Amino acid sequence: MTSTSLWRGVLEPLEAEGIVARVVPAERLEEVRARADEAMTAAGFAPAVIARIRLDIEHGFPQTEHPVRSVVVAARGRPLTQADLTWHGESRRVLVPPHYAGYRDVPRAMARRVDELLRPAGFGATLHQPPLKTLATCSGLARYGRNNVAYVPGLGSWLQFGACVSDAPPPDDAAWGDPQLVDRCERCSACLRVCPTGAIGGDRFVLHTDRCLTWHNESEDPFPDWLETAVHHCAVGCLRCQQVCPENVHAELVRAIPERFDEAETATIVAGDDGQALSPATRAKLARCGLDYSLALIARNLRLLLEA
Ligand code: SF4
Ligand code: SF4
């Protein structure tokens, strides 16, 4: 069996389960690291910020008991999650963009599935967390939009990426190259026009991250003075440029059933303590709708939305 046919026996069942993936030689991980560093520097990130981002990703070759020969990058569609919070006697719905719910569990599950599919051939796979958008776009799995969001055919941007490494040899025909821009971006500026903070610059491809709402409401740093309260519309993140994007027209955004929180639960969540006061049932609901991202940060963002 060639390595290409071995991987076909993995990728085809994954696709039937709604997971699209690419496999590339593990040596590419070093290049992915270098490209991600370069992109962050080009975006003007301070060294301290780059160091903070690096805490969330793994670089280079992972330490595993088996030789690492290939890396799999995968994507699966994810729903918009919602929470109905009870605030001063009223039910208030808040939105959480896809990929916050299951941020860690979904990549773990995809890695487990790749491992299961490789086992009959005598190989295995282990979760790895390289810079995922860089890996996905260089492997040809995804393309960048002008908003610097990654799009996968059929899924649009409503997705979650994950990666794993394997001791199986990579396919002989693994594609690789510079990240490509979505074709439509050449003649479209919908995201640029709708962005509430002017983060998508006509003068350059790289996002003005320091202007992006997602950057600020995912950070525990105080909001900058110029950021108007009215632009907040999600518990975390921002949907504006993705909602307006024509690349998402044919990618169905599934809305998950809202998780309901009563007045006492909402008050505890918004108080933003370390989670000790939350029951296991409340914590499970928070996880299902992606509000377990960071309890203190979510509490701050929710206060803004609820008090608006
Ligand atoms: S809205 Fe238009 S320009 Fe922006 S990412 Fe989508 S297709 Fe590209
Ligand atoms: S996520 Fe929001 S703030 Fe950031 S670029 Fe898109 S529309 Fe602008």
Tab-separated table of C-alpha atoms and ligand atoms in Angstrom:
chain	number	residue	atom	x	y	z
A	1	MET	CA	0.000	0.000	0.000
A	2	THR	CA	1.396	3.414	-0.910
A	3	SER	CA	1.311	6.256	1.616
A	4	THR	CA	-1.152	8.052	-0.657
A	5	SER	CA	-3.604	5.152	-0.597
A	6	LEU	CA	-3.053	4.719	3.148
A	7	TRP	CA	-4.131	8.316	3.731
A	8	ARG	CA	-7.010	8.013	1.293
A	9	GLY	CA	-8.336	5.315	3.609
A	10	VAL	CA	-8.284	7.895	6.417
A	11	LEU	CA	-9.399	11.054	4.647
A	12	GLU	CA	-12.393	9.528	2.869
A	13	PRO	CA	-14.103	8.223	6.033
A	14	LEU	CA	-13.327	11.536	7.753
A	15	GLU	CA	-14.990	13.433	4.928
A	16	ALA	CA	-18.045	11.181	5.178
A	17	GLU	CA	-18.227	12.264	8.827
A	18	GLY	CA	-18.033	15.967	7.969
A	19	ILE	CA	-14.304	16.429	8.579
A	20	VAL	CA	-12.122	17.668	5.729
A	21	ALA	CA	-8.383	17.267	6.120
A	22	ARG	CA	-4.979	17.471	4.463
A	23	VAL	CA	-1.770	15.626	5.330
A	24	VAL	CA	1.709	17.096	4.879
A	25	PRO	CA	5.243	16.042	5.892
A	26	ALA	CA	6.009	16.840	9.534
A	27	GLU	CA	9.071	18.861	8.439
A	28	ARG	CA	6.598	21.558	7.392
A	29	LEU	CA	5.943	22.359	11.052
A	30	GLU	CA	9.164	24.357	11.278
A	31	GLU	CA	8.100	26.453	8.307
A	32	VAL	CA	4.638	26.946	9.796
A	33	ARG	CA	6.237	28.316	12.948
A	34	ALA	CA	8.437	30.695	10.975
A	35	ARG	CA	5.529	31.891	8.829
A	36	ALA	CA	3.297	32.462	11.864
A	37	ASP	CA	6.031	34.462	13.598
A	38	GLU	CA	6.576	36.495	10.443
A	39	ALA	CA	2.845	37.219	10.129
A	40	MET	CA	2.602	38.367	13.748
A	41	THR	CA	5.599	40.621	13.317
A	42	ALA	CA	4.153	42.053	10.080
A	43	ALA	CA	0.908	42.745	11.936
A	44	GLY	CA	2.909	44.820	14.411
A	45	PHE	CA	2.480	42.560	17.439
A	46	ALA	CA	4.715	43.474	20.356
A	47	PRO	CA	7.185	40.745	21.424
A	48	ALA	CA	5.248	40.293	24.693
A	49	VAL	CA	2.049	39.679	22.730
A	50	ILE	CA	3.768	37.182	20.436
A	51	ALA	CA	5.057	35.392	23.522
A	52	ARG	CA	1.507	35.287	24.938
A	53	ILE	CA	0.099	33.822	21.720
A	54	ARG	CA	2.849	31.222	21.643
A	55	LEU	CA	1.653	29.894	24.998
A	56	ASP	CA	-1.465	28.637	23.232
A	57	ILE	CA	0.296	26.865	20.382
A	58	GLU	CA	2.984	24.256	19.980
A	59	HIS	CA	5.954	24.747	17.724
A	60	GLY	CA	8.245	22.521	15.779
A	61	PHE	CA	8.416	18.816	16.334
A	62	PRO	CA	6.364	17.425	19.199
A	63	GLN	CA	7.921	14.970	21.611
A	64	THR	CA	6.142	11.656	21.112
A	65	GLU	CA	7.146	8.065	21.746
A	66	HIS	CA	6.942	7.311	18.001
A	67	PRO	CA	8.746	9.065	15.145
A	68	VAL	CA	6.737	11.991	13.794
A	69	ARG	CA	6.510	11.798	10.013
A	70	SER	CA	3.335	13.559	9.032
A	71	VAL	CA	0.932	16.198	10.249
A	72	VAL	CA	-2.803	16.227	9.636
A	73	VAL	CA	-4.762	19.456	9.616
A	74	ALA	CA	-8.518	19.094	9.706
A	75	ALA	CA	-11.646	21.243	9.810
A	76	ARG	CA	-15.216	20.556	10.734
A	77	GLY	CA	-18.292	22.766	10.683
A	78	ARG	CA	-19.377	24.245	13.991
A	79	PRO	CA	-22.611	25.912	15.066
A	80	LEU	CA	-23.309	29.368	16.357
A	81	THR	CA	-23.974	28.817	20.051
A	82	GLN	CA	-26.366	30.909	22.117
A	83	ALA	CA	-27.173	31.592	25.756
A	84	ASP	CA	-30.429	32.916	27.193
A	85	LEU	CA	-29.422	34.785	30.326
A	86	THR	CA	-32.004	35.974	32.830
A	87	TRP	CA	-31.153	39.524	33.782
A	88	HIS	CA	-33.410	41.710	35.958
A	89	GLY	CA	-36.357	39.451	35.195
A	90	GLU	CA	-35.875	39.473	31.414
A	91	SER	CA	-34.450	36.829	29.117
A	92	ARG	CA	-31.523	38.241	27.143
A	93	ARG	CA	-29.988	36.218	24.314
A	94	VAL	CA	-26.268	36.431	23.703
A	95	LEU	CA	-24.396	34.911	20.773
A	96	VAL	CA	-21.107	33.046	20.745
A	97	PRO	CA	-19.420	32.613	17.322
A	98	PRO	CA	-18.631	29.065	16.140
A	99	HIS	CA	-15.354	27.560	17.402
A	100	TYR	CA	-15.491	28.845	20.983
A	101	ALA	CA	-17.649	25.908	22.094
A	102	GLY	CA	-15.464	22.835	21.904
A	103	TYR	CA	-12.350	24.890	21.301
A	104	ARG	CA	-10.238	22.136	22.875
A	105	ASP	CA	-12.575	19.122	22.701
A	106	VAL	CA	-13.244	19.241	18.948
A	107	PRO	CA	-9.542	19.087	17.900
A	108	ARG	CA	-9.010	16.345	20.494
A	109	ALA	CA	-11.894	14.312	19.057
A	110	MET	CA	-10.641	14.789	15.480
A	111	ALA	CA	-7.160	13.593	16.507
A	112	ARG	CA	-8.680	10.549	18.225
A	113	ARG	CA	-10.627	9.710	15.065
A	114	VAL	CA	-7.518	9.960	12.871
A	115	ASP	CA	-5.747	7.690	15.352
A	116	GLU	CA	-8.584	5.131	15.185
A	117	LEU	CA	-8.530	5.126	11.392
A	118	LEU	CA	-4.746	4.664	11.247
A	119	ARG	CA	-4.580	1.842	13.817
A	120	PRO	CA	-5.516	-1.023	11.441
A	121	ALA	CA	-2.514	-0.063	9.282
A	122	GLY	CA	-0.218	-0.114	12.332
A	123	PHE	CA	0.135	3.659	12.782
A	124	GLY	CA	-1.265	6.210	15.202
A	125	ALA	CA	-1.888	9.922	15.688
A	126	THR	CA	-1.483	12.372	18.572
A	127	LEU	CA	-3.060	15.785	19.068
A	128	HIS	CA	-0.799	18.686	18.161
A	129	GLN	CA	-1.478	22.435	18.280
A	130	PRO	CA	0.604	24.298	15.714
A	131	PRO	CA	-0.551	27.658	14.279
A	132	LEU	CA	-3.627	26.155	12.642
A	133	LYS	CA	-4.637	28.818	10.138
A	134	THR	CA	-1.100	28.953	8.735
A	135	LEU	CA	-0.973	25.174	8.423
A	136	ALA	CA	-4.469	25.013	6.907
A	137	THR	CA	-3.793	27.700	4.299
A	138	CYS	CA	-0.328	26.456	3.292
A	139	SER	CA	-1.644	22.896	2.897
A	140	GLY	CA	-4.426	24.099	0.604
A	141	LEU	CA	-7.182	23.100	3.022
A	142	ALA	CA	-8.253	26.732	3.498
A	143	ARG	CA	-7.864	30.149	1.904
A	144	TYR	CA	-7.647	33.505	3.608
A	145	GLY	CA	-10.331	36.109	3.192
A	146	ARG	CA	-9.551	39.813	3.165
A	147	ASN	CA	-10.685	39.774	6.809
A	148	ASN	CA	-7.844	37.313	7.586
A	149	VAL	CA	-10.424	34.664	8.441
A	150	ALA	CA	-9.762	31.209	6.949
A	151	TYR	CA	-12.395	29.728	4.617
A	152	VAL	CA	-12.808	26.076	3.654
A	153	PRO	CA	-14.914	25.124	0.602
A	154	GLY	CA	-18.296	23.877	1.764
A	155	LEU	CA	-17.797	25.054	5.347
A	156	GLY	CA	-17.153	28.736	4.754
A	157	SER	CA	-15.680	30.188	7.920
A	158	TRP	CA	-18.112	28.482	10.321
A	159	LEU	CA	-15.614	25.891	11.414
A	160	GLN	CA	-13.053	24.677	13.870
A	161	PHE	CA	-9.573	23.565	12.891
A	162	GLY	CA	-7.547	20.879	14.606
A	163	ALA	CA	-4.273	19.080	13.968
A	164	CYS	CA	-2.463	15.929	14.919
A	165	VAL	CA	0.862	14.330	14.161
A	166	SER	CA	1.412	10.765	13.033
A	167	ASP	CA	4.131	8.195	12.540
A	168	ALA	CA	2.569	7.261	9.192
A	169	PRO	CA	4.554	8.469	6.165
A	170	PRO	CA	3.009	11.503	4.449
A	171	PRO	CA	1.319	11.090	1.060
A	172	ASP	CA	3.639	11.433	-1.920
A	173	ASP	CA	1.450	14.120	-3.461
A	174	ALA	CA	1.004	16.402	-0.414
A	175	ALA	CA	0.238	19.921	-1.636
A	176	TRP	CA	2.060	22.906	-0.113
A	177	GLY	CA	2.565	26.524	-0.951
A	178	ASP	CA	1.973	30.146	-0.080
A	179	PRO	CA	-1.438	30.840	1.468
A	180	GLN	CA	-3.974	31.839	-1.175
A	181	LEU	CA	-6.576	34.577	-1.002
A	182	VAL	CA	-10.223	33.727	-1.680
A	183	ASP	CA	-10.761	34.600	-5.401
A	184	ARG	CA	-13.868	36.643	-4.644
A	185	CYS	CA	-11.890	39.048	-2.430
A	186	GLU	CA	-10.386	40.607	-5.582
A	187	ARG	CA	-13.775	42.144	-6.421
A	188	CYS	CA	-15.467	42.380	-3.020
A	189	SER	CA	-15.115	44.719	-0.076
A	190	ALA	CA	-18.182	43.774	1.958
A	191	CYS	CA	-16.194	42.919	5.093
A	192	LEU	CA	-14.140	46.088	4.835
A	193	ARG	CA	-17.313	48.162	4.710
A	194	VAL	CA	-19.118	46.371	7.550
A	195	CYS	CA	-16.229	46.112	10.021
A	196	PRO	CA	-17.301	48.286	12.966
A	197	THR	CA	-13.774	49.230	13.962
A	198	GLY	CA	-11.930	49.741	10.680
A	199	ALA	CA	-9.686	46.737	11.251
A	200	ILE	CA	-9.694	45.594	7.603
A	201	GLY	CA	-7.381	47.932	5.808
A	202	GLY	CA	-7.626	48.637	2.080
A	203	ASP	CA	-3.925	49.462	2.108
A	204	ARG	CA	-2.704	46.031	3.180
A	205	PHE	CA	-3.743	42.405	3.407
A	206	VAL	CA	-2.711	41.862	7.035
A	207	LEU	CA	-5.489	42.764	9.440
A	208	HIS	CA	-5.023	45.804	11.655
A	209	THR	CA	-5.273	43.517	14.655
A	210	ASP	CA	-5.041	46.361	17.115
A	211	ARG	CA	-8.366	47.614	15.664
A	212	CYS	CA	-10.162	44.247	15.649
A	213	LEU	CA	-12.981	43.808	18.147
A	214	THR	CA	-12.181	40.109	18.556
A	215	TRP	CA	-8.622	40.918	19.521
A	216	HIS	CA	-9.817	43.237	22.265
A	217	ASN	CA	-12.686	41.232	23.672
A	218	GLU	CA	-10.554	38.066	23.786
A	219	SER	CA	-7.948	39.956	25.805
A	220	GLU	CA	-8.039	40.577	29.524
A	221	ASP	CA	-6.447	43.974	28.983
A	222	PRO	CA	-8.794	46.945	29.493
A	223	PHE	CA	-10.679	48.009	26.380
A	224	PRO	CA	-9.084	50.949	24.573
A	225	ASP	CA	-10.893	54.288	24.945
A	226	TRP	CA	-11.743	54.474	21.211
A	227	LEU	CA	-13.701	51.180	21.274
A	228	GLU	CA	-17.368	52.134	21.456
A	229	THR	CA	-19.601	50.030	23.685
A	230	ALA	CA	-22.228	49.779	20.958
A	231	VAL	CA	-19.997	47.640	18.704
A	232	HIS	CA	-20.095	44.674	21.103
A	233	HIS	CA	-22.630	42.100	19.872
A	234	CYS	CA	-21.270	38.719	21.036
A	235	ALA	CA	-20.212	37.352	24.393
A	236	VAL	CA	-16.766	37.067	22.849
A	237	GLY	CA	-15.463	37.557	19.326
A	238	CYS	CA	-17.253	39.277	16.464
A	239	LEU	CA	-19.481	38.011	13.653
A	240	ARG	CA	-19.811	41.063	11.426
A	241	CYS	CA	-17.283	40.338	8.657
A	242	GLN	CA	-18.223	36.671	8.464
A	243	GLN	CA	-21.977	37.278	8.406
A	244	VAL	CA	-21.691	39.640	5.466
A	245	CYS	CA	-19.181	37.543	3.516
A	246	PRO	CA	-20.544	36.033	0.282
A	247	GLU	CA	-18.197	33.078	0.759
A	248	ASN	CA	-20.488	32.029	3.597
A	249	VAL	CA	-23.699	32.214	1.593
A	250	HIS	CA	-23.676	28.504	0.776
A	251	ALA	CA	-22.182	27.411	4.086
A	252	GLU	CA	-25.063	26.746	6.394
A	253	LEU	CA	-24.599	28.328	9.803
A	254	VAL	CA	-26.376	26.041	12.222
A	255	ARG	CA	-27.775	27.735	15.327
A	256	ALA	CA	-27.438	25.555	18.408
A	257	ILE	CA	-30.375	25.465	20.813
A	258	PRO	CA	-29.753	28.214	23.387
A	259	GLU	CA	-28.582	27.209	26.843
A	260	ARG	CA	-30.795	28.811	29.498
A	261	PHE	CA	-29.438	30.401	32.663
A	262	ASP	CA	-31.750	31.536	35.453
A	263	GLU	CA	-31.378	34.784	37.381
A	264	ALA	CA	-29.141	33.281	40.066
A	265	GLU	CA	-26.888	31.553	37.531
A	266	THR	CA	-26.621	34.713	35.443
A	267	ALA	CA	-25.733	36.808	38.495
A	268	THR	CA	-22.994	34.355	39.445
A	269	ILE	CA	-21.593	34.222	35.903
A	270	VAL	CA	-21.591	37.998	35.572
A	271	ALA	CA	-19.925	38.376	38.985
A	272	GLY	CA	-16.927	36.752	37.302
A	273	ASP	CA	-15.419	34.835	40.181
A	274	ASP	CA	-13.143	31.874	39.566
A	275	GLY	CA	-16.012	29.487	38.932
A	276	GLN	CA	-16.113	27.944	42.406
A	277	ALA	CA	-19.615	29.330	42.968
A	278	LEU	CA	-20.930	27.686	39.790
A	279	SER	CA	-22.570	24.281	40.008
A	280	PRO	CA	-21.287	21.470	37.777
A	281	ALA	CA	-24.546	21.707	35.801
A	282	THR	CA	-24.035	25.431	35.162
A	283	ARG	CA	-20.421	24.875	34.190
A	284	ALA	CA	-21.521	22.175	31.731
A	285	LYS	CA	-24.007	24.573	30.121
A	286	LEU	CA	-21.324	27.261	29.884
A	287	ALA	CA	-19.044	24.784	28.121
A	288	ARG	CA	-21.775	23.698	25.700
A	289	CYS	CA	-22.335	27.258	24.513
A	290	GLY	CA	-18.685	28.331	24.560
A	291	LEU	CA	-18.930	30.651	27.553
A	292	ASP	CA	-16.238	28.775	29.454
A	293	TYR	CA	-13.582	30.528	27.337
A	294	SER	CA	-12.351	32.542	30.332
A	295	LEU	CA	-14.830	33.175	33.120
A	296	ALA	CA	-13.456	36.584	34.147
A	297	LEU	CA	-13.236	37.828	30.593
A	298	ILE	CA	-16.684	36.503	29.645
A	299	ALA	CA	-18.142	38.139	32.780
A	300	ARG	CA	-16.714	41.504	31.746
A	301	ASN	CA	-18.040	41.154	28.189
A	302	LEU	CA	-21.476	40.011	29.369
A	303	ARG	CA	-21.762	42.957	31.753
A	304	LEU	CA	-21.214	45.249	28.794
A	305	LEU	CA	-23.899	43.542	26.727
A	306	LEU	CA	-26.443	43.223	29.536
A	307	GLU	CA	-26.020	46.740	30.833
A	308	ALA	CA	-26.143	48.310	27.369
B	1	SF4	S1	-16.532	39.820	2.513
B	1	SF4	FE1	-15.694	39.825	0.413
B	1	SF4	S2	-13.637	40.715	0.620
B	1	SF4	FE2	-14.295	40.103	2.674
B	1	SF4	S3	-13.476	38.032	2.967
B	1	SF4	FE3	-15.549	37.805	2.168
B	1	SF4	S4	-15.313	37.679	-0.075
B	1	SF4	FE4	-13.386	38.497	0.757
B	2	SF4	S1	-13.904	40.292	13.483
B	2	SF4	FE1	-15.159	42.178	13.596
B	2	SF4	S2	-13.740	43.806	14.196
B	2	SF4	FE2	-12.489	42.065	13.472
B	2	SF4	S3	-12.164	42.438	11.322
B	2	SF4	FE3	-14.018	41.204	11.407
B	2	SF4	S4	-15.706	42.701	11.504
B	2	SF4	FE4	-13.805	43.798	11.969
